[in-house]
Tab-separated table of C-alpha atoms in Angstrom:
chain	number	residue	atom	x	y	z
A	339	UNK	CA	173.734	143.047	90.016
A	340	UNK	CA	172.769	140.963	92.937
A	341	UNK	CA	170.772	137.764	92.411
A	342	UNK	CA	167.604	139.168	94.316
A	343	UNK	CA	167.801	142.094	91.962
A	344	UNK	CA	167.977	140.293	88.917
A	345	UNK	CA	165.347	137.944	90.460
A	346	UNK	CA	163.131	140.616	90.871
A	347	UNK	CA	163.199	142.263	87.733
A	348	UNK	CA	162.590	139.116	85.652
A	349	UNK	CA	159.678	138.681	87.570
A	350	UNK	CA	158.373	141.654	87.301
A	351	UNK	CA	158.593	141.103	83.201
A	352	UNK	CA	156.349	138.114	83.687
A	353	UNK	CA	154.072	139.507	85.328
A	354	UNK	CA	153.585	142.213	82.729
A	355	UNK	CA	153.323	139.710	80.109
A	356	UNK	CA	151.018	137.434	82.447
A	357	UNK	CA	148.961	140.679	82.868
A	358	UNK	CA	148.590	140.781	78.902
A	359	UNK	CA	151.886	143.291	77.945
A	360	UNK	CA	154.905	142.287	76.030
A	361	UNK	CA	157.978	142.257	77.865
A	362	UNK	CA	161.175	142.490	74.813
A	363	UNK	CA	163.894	143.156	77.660
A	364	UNK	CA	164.102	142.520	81.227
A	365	UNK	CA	163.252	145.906	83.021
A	366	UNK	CA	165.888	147.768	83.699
A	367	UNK	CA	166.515	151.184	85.293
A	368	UNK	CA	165.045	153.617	82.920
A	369	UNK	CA	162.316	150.940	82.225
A	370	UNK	CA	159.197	151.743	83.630
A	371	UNK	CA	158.412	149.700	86.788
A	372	UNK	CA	155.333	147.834	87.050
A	373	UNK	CA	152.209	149.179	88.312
A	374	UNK	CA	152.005	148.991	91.974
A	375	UNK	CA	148.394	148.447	91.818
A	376	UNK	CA	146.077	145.809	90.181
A	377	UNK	CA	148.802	143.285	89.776
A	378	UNK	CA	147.519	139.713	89.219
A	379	UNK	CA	146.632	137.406	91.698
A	380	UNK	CA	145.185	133.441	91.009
A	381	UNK	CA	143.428	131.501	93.559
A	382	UNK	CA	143.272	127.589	93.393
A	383	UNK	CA	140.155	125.967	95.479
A	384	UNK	CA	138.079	122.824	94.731
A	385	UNK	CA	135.051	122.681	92.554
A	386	UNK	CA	134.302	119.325	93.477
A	387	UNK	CA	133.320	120.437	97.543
A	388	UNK	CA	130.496	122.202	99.191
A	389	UNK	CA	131.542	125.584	99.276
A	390	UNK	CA	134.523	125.640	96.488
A	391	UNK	CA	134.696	127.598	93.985
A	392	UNK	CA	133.979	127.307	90.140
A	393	UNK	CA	137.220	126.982	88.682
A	394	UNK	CA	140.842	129.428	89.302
A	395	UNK	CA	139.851	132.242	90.749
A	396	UNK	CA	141.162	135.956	89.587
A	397	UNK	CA	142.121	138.609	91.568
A	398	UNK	CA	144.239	141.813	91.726
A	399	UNK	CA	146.166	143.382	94.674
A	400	UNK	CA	147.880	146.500	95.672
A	401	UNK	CA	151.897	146.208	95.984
A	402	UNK	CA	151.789	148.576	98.246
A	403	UNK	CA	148.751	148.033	100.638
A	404	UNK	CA	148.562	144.233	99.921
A	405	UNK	CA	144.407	144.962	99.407
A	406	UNK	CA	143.279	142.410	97.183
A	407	UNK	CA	140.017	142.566	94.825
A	408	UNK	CA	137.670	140.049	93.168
A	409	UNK	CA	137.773	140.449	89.289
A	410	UNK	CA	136.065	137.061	88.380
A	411	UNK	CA	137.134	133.188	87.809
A	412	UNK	CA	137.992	131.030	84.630
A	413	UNK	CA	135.726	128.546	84.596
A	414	UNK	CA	135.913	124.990	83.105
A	415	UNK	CA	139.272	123.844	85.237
A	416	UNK	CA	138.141	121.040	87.732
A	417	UNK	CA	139.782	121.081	90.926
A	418	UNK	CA	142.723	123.359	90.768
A	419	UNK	CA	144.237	123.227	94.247
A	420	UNK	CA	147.450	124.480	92.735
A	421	UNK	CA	148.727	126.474	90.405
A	422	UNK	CA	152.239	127.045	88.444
A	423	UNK	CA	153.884	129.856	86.459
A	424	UNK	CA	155.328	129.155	83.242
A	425	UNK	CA	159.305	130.284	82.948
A	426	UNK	CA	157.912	132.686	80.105
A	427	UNK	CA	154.969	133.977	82.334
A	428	UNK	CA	152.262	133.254	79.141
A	429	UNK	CA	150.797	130.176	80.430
A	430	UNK	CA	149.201	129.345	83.774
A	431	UNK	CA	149.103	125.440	84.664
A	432	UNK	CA	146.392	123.731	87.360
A	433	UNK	CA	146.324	120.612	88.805
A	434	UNK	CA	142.706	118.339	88.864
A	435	UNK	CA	142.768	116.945	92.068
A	436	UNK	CA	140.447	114.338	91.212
A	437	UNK	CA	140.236	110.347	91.570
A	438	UNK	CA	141.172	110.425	87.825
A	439	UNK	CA	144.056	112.962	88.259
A	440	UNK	CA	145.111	115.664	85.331
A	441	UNK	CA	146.558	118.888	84.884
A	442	UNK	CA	145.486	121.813	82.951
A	443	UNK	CA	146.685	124.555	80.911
A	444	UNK	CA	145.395	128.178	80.925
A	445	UNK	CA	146.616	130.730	78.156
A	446	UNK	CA	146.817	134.561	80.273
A	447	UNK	CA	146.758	136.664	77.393
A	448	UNK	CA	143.116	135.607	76.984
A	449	UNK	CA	142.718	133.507	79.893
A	450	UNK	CA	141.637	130.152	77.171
A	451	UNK	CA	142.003	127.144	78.212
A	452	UNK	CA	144.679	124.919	76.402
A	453	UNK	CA	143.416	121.789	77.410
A	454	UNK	CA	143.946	118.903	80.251
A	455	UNK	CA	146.049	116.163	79.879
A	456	UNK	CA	146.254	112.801	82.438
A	457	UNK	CA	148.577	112.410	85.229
A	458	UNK	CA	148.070	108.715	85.388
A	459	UNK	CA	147.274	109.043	89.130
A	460	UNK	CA	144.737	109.954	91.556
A	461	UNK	CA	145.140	113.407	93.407
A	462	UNK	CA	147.842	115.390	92.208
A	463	UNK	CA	148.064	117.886	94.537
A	464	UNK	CA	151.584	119.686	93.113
A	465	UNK	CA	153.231	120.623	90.013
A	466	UNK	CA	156.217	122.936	88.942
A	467	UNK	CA	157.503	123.892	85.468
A	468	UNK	CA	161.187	122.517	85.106
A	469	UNK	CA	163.127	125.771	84.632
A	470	UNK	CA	164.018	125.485	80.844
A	471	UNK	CA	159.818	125.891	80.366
A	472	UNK	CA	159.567	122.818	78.374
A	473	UNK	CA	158.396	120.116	80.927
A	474	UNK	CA	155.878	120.179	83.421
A	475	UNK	CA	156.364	117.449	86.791
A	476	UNK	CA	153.547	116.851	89.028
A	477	UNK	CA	152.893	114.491	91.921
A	478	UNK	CA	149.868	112.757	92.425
A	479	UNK	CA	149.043	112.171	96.389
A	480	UNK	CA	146.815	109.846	96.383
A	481	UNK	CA	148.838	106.798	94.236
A	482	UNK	CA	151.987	108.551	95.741
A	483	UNK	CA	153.300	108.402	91.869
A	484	UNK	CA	155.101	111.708	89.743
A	485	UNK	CA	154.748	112.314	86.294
A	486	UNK	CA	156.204	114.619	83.310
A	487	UNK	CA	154.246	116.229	80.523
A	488	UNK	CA	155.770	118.309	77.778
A	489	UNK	CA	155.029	121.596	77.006
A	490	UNK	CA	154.860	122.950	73.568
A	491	UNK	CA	155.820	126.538	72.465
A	492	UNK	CA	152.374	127.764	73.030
A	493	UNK	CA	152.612	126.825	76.523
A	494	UNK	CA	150.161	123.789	75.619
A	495	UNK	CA	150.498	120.162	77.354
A	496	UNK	CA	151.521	117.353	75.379
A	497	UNK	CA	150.644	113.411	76.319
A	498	UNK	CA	152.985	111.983	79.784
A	499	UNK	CA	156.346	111.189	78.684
A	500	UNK	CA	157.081	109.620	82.323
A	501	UNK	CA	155.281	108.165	85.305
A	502	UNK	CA	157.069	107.100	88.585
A	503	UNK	CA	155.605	105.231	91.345
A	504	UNK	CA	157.319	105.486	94.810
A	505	UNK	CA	157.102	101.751	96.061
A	506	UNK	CA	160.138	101.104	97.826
A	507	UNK	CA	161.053	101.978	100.817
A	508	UNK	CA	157.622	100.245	102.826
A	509	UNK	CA	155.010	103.126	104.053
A	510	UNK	CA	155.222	105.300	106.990
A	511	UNK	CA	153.420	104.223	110.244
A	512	UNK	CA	150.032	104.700	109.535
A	513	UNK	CA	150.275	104.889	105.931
A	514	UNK	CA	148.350	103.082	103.949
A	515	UNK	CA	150.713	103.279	100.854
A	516	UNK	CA	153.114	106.124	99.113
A	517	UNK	CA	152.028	109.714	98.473
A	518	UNK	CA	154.201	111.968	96.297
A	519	UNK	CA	153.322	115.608	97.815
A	520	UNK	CA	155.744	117.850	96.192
A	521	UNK	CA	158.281	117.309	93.207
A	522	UNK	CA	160.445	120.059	92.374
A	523	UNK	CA	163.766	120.914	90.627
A	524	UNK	CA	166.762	121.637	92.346
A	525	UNK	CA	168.404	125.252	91.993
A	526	UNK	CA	170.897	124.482	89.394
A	527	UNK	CA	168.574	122.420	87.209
A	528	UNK	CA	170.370	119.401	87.007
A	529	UNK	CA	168.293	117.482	89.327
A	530	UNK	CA	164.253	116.626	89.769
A	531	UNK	CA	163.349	115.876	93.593
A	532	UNK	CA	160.045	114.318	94.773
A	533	UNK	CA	158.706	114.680	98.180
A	534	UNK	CA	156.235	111.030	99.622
A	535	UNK	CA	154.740	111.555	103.039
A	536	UNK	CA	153.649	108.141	103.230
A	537	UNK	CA	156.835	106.529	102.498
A	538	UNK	CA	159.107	109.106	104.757
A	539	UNK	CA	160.984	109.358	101.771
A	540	UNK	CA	163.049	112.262	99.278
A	541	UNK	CA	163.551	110.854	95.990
A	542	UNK	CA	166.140	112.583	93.868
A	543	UNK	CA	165.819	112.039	89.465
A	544	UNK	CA	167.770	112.347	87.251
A	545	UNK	CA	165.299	114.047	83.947
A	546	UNK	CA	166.227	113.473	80.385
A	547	UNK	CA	165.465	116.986	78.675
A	548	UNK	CA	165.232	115.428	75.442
A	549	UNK	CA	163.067	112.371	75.934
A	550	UNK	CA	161.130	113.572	79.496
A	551	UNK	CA	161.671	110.889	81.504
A	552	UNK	CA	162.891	110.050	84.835
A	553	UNK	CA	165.480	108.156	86.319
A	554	UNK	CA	166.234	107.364	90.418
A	555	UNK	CA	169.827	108.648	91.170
A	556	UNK	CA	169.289	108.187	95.484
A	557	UNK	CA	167.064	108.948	97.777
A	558	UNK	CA	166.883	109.966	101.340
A	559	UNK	CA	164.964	108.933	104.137
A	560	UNK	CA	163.406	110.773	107.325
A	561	UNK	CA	163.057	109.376	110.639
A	562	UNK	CA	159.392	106.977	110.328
A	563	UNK	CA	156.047	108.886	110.901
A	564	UNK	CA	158.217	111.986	109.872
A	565	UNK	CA	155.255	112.447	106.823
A	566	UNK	CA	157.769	114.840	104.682
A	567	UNK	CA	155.278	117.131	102.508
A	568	UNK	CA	157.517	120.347	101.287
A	569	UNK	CA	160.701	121.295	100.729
A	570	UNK	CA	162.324	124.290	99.816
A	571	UNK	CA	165.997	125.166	98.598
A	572	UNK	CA	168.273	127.708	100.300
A	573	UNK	CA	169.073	130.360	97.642
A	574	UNK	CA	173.173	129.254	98.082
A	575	UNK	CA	172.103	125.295	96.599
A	576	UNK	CA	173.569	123.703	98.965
A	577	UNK	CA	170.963	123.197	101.637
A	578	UNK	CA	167.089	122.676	101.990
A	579	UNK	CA	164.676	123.065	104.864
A	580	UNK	CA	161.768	120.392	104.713
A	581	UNK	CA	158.276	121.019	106.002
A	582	UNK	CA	157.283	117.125	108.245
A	583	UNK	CA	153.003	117.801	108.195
A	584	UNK	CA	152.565	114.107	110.027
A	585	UNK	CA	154.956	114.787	113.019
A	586	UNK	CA	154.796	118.806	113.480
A	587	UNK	CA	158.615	119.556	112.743
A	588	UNK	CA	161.020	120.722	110.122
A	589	UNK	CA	164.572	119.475	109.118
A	590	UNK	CA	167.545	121.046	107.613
A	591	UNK	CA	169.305	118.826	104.937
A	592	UNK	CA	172.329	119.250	103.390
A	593	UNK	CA	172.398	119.285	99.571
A	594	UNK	CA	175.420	117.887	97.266
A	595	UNK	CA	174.209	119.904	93.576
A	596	UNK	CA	176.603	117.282	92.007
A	597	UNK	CA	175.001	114.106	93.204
A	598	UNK	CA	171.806	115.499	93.661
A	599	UNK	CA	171.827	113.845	97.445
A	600	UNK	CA	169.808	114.552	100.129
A	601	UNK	CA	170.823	114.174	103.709
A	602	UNK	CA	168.246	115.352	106.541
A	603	UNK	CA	169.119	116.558	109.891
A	604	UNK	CA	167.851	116.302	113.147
A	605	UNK	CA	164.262	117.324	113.314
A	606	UNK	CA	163.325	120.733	114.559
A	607	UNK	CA	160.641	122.276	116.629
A	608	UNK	CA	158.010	124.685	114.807
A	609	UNK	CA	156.820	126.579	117.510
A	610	UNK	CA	153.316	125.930	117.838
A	611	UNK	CA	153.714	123.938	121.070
A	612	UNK	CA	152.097	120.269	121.961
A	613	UNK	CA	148.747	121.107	120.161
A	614	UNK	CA	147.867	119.453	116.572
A	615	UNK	CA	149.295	121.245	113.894
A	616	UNK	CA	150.375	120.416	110.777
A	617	UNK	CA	152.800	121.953	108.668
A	618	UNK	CA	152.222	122.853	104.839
A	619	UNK	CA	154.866	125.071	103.348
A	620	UNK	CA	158.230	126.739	104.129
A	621	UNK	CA	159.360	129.284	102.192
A	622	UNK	CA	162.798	131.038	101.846
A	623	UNK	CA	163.818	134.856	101.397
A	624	UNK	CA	165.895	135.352	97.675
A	625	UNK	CA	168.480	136.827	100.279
A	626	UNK	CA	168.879	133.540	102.062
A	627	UNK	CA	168.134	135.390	105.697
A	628	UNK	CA	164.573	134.128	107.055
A	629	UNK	CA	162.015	131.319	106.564
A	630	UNK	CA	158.412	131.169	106.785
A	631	UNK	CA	156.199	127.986	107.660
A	632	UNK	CA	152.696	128.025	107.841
A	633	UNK	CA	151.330	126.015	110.516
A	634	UNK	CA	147.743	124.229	110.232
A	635	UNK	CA	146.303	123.608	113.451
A	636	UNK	CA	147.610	126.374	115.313
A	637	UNK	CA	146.774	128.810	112.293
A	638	UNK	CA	149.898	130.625	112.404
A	639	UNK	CA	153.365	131.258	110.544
A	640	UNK	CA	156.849	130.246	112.051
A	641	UNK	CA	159.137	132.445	111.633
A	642	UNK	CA	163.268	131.413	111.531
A	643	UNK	CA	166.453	133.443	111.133
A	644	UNK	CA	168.383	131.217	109.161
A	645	UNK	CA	171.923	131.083	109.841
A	646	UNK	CA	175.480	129.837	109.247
A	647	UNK	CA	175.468	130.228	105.218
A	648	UNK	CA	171.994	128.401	105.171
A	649	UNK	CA	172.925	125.399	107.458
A	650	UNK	CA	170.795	126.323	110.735
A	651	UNK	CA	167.361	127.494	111.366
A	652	UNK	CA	166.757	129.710	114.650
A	653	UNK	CA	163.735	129.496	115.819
A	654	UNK	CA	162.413	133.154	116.162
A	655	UNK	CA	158.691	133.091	117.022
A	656	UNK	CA	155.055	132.518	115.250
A	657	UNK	CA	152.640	135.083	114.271
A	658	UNK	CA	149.012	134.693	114.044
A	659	UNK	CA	147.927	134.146	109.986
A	660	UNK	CA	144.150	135.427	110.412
A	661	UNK	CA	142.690	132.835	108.934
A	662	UNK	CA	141.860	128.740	110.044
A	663	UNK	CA	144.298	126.054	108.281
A	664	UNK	CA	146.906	128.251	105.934
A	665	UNK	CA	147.369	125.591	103.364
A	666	UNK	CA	149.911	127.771	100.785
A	667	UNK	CA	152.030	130.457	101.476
A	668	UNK	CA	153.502	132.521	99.233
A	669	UNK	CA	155.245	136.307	98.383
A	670	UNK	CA	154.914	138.861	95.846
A	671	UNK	CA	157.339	138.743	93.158
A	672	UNK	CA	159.587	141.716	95.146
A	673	UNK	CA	158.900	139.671	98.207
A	674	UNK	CA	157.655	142.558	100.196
A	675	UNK	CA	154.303	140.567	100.393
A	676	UNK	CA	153.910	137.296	101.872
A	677	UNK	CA	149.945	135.780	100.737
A	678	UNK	CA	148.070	132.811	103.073
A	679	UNK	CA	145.572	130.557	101.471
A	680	UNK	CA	143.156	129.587	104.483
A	681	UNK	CA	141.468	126.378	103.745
A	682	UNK	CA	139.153	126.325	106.087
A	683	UNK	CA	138.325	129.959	106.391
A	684	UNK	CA	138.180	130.698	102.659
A	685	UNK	CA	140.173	133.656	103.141
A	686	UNK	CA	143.446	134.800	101.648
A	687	UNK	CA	145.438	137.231	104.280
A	688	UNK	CA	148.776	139.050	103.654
A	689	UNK	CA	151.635	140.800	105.499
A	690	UNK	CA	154.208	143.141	104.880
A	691	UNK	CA	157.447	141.528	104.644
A	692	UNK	CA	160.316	142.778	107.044
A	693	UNK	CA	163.722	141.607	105.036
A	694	UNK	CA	166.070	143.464	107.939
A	695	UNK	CA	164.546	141.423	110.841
A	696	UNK	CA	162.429	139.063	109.380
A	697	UNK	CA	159.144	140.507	110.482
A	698	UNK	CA	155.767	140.264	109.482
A	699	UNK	CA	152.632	142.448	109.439
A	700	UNK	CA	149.237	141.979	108.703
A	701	UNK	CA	148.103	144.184	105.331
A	702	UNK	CA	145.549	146.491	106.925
A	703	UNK	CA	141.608	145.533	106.096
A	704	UNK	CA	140.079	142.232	106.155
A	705	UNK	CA	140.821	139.306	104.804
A	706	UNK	CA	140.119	138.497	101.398
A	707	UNK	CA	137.446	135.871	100.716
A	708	UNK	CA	137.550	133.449	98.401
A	709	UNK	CA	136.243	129.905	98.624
A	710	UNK	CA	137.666	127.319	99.663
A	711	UNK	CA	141.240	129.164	99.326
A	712	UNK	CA	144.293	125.965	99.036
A	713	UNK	CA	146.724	128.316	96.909
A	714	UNK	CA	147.575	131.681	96.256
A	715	UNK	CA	149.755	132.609	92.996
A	716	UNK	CA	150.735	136.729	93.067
A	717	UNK	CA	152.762	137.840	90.013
């Protein structure tokens, strides 16, 4: 089986169980296959804004068509400009993007909410679940600090086991101080790394699974004013492609899974030209062939062949994304989907995903609205 098959079938077991089934087996063959129509879709917005929304929104959409529909919103979650899947697909998490930062817990089965828990910053503005399911990381923006909850079998949060502020190297030009964008875990789990656009800076951790904290095993720097904000692994583990929003460019880095070491490139164009622009997200096919970066500013997705066992991106060309400032990107579980949350617009658009050249089209119909759209979650 290849790893984009297996991929693919886990996934579509969580979203079964995220959907409210039980899932005893990874699908297989003579399974049935999920339904290609109402499968789950979450929105994250702000509450907190003229014109946001009243907590996650819910949604389904058509595998097939990509047509999305409204089926309500779970109220009582402040602020959740992004969202995160639980390993075991039972429990939704939410950052609070507030001055006093926290993250939140949402039960799918019922759609209950589990309770919130402090990051001990201002702004988070990402979190991921650590593969193994039993730690959550997130990264507040604002005090450019990253912290680690635990998660208990019910997919509840437990009280911070680690907080980490980025204070050395200095801040960017223009910075006023650090700001943790992104943290994520490497592909073969033995490594946590963080992303700070204020302080140009990757730093790579070291997490103890047993006591949830963090420790600094190296850290790489981009060129100043770089302002690094995502990064996203090659499926092979041994390179990365990171997302610069401050100075309109991306960077391939070379990975070393045993050190957990970073080492950027040469920065690349994105396309969009001499206008503003600021890029929010890359992501990468399970097949390792193409990229996608969506491009505030310009309003539009980059899209790259990538090449060379992962090591270059070729710049192919950018496609319009229908909506004004694409803040998250991100596909179906089969990847034959690729969704665009449109800040500005308050419209989620999708395209049909081309995995033998890379191309993409725009789902036929409007846009979806949805207020204040920062983050689209499809299962």
């Amino acid at each position: 089986m290849s790893s984009s098959t297996g991929r693919r079938r886990f996934l579509g077991g969580i979203a079964a169980v995220a959907a409210g089934g039980v899932v005893t087996a990874a699908a297989g063959p003579a399974q049935a296959r999920p339904p290609r129509a109402g499968r789950p879709l979450y929105l994250g917005t702000y509450t907190s804004q003229d014109g946001g929304g009243s907590g996650i929104g819910l949604a389904t959409y058509d595998a097939g068509t990509g047509r999305i529909t409204g089926t309500g919103t779970i109220d009582g979650v402040a602020d959740p400009s992004y969202l995160a899947l639980h390993p075991g697909g039972h429990t939704l998490y939410a950052v609070d993007e507030g001055q006093d930062g926290g993250v939140t817990a949402v039960r799918l089965a019922d759609r209950r909410v589990l309770g919130r828990q402090s990051t001990g910053g201002a702004g988070p503005c990402h979190l991921s679940v650590h593969p193994s399911g039993r730690w959550l990381l997130s990264a507040n923006y604002l005090s450019g600090s990253v912290a680690v909850h635990p998660i208990a079998a019910s997919g509840a949060l437990g009280e911070r086991t680690a907080l980490v502020t980025h204070s050395d190297p200095a801040p960017g030009p223009g910075q006023e101080g650090p700001h943790a964008h992104q943290i994520i875990t490497s592909p073969d789990g033995r490594h946590v790394l963080a992303v700070d656009l204020g302080n140009d800076t990757v730093y790579t951790y070291h997490l103890d699974t047993t006591a949830g904290t963090l420790a600094q095993v190296s850290s790489a720097s981009l060129r100043p004013g770089a302002g690094p904000r995502h990064l996203t692994f090659h499926p092979g583990g041994h390179f990365a492609y990171l997302a610069n929003e401050v100075d309109n460019t991306v960077v391939v880095c070379a990975y070393d899974p045993g050190t957990g070491r970073l080492a950027p490139g040469e920065p690349q164009p994105t396309g969009t030209g001499s206008g503003t622009s600021y890029p929010a997200q890359i992501l990468v096919t399970a097949e390792g062939g193409f990229a996608y970066l969506a491009n505030r500013g310009h309003n539009s997705l980059t899209r790259y062949a990538i090449e060379a066992d992962g090591a270059r991106l070729r710049l192919l060309d950018t496609v319009p994304v229908g909506g004004d400032f694409p803040r998250h990107i991100a596909f179906s579980p089969d990847e034959q989907l690729l969704f665009a949350a449109n800040q500005k617009s308050g419209s989620v658009t999708v395209f049909h995903v081309d995995h033998c050249g890379g191309g993409l089209t725009p789902a036929e119909g409007p846009a979806f609205a949805a207020p204040i759209a920062v983050c689209a979650l499809p299962l």
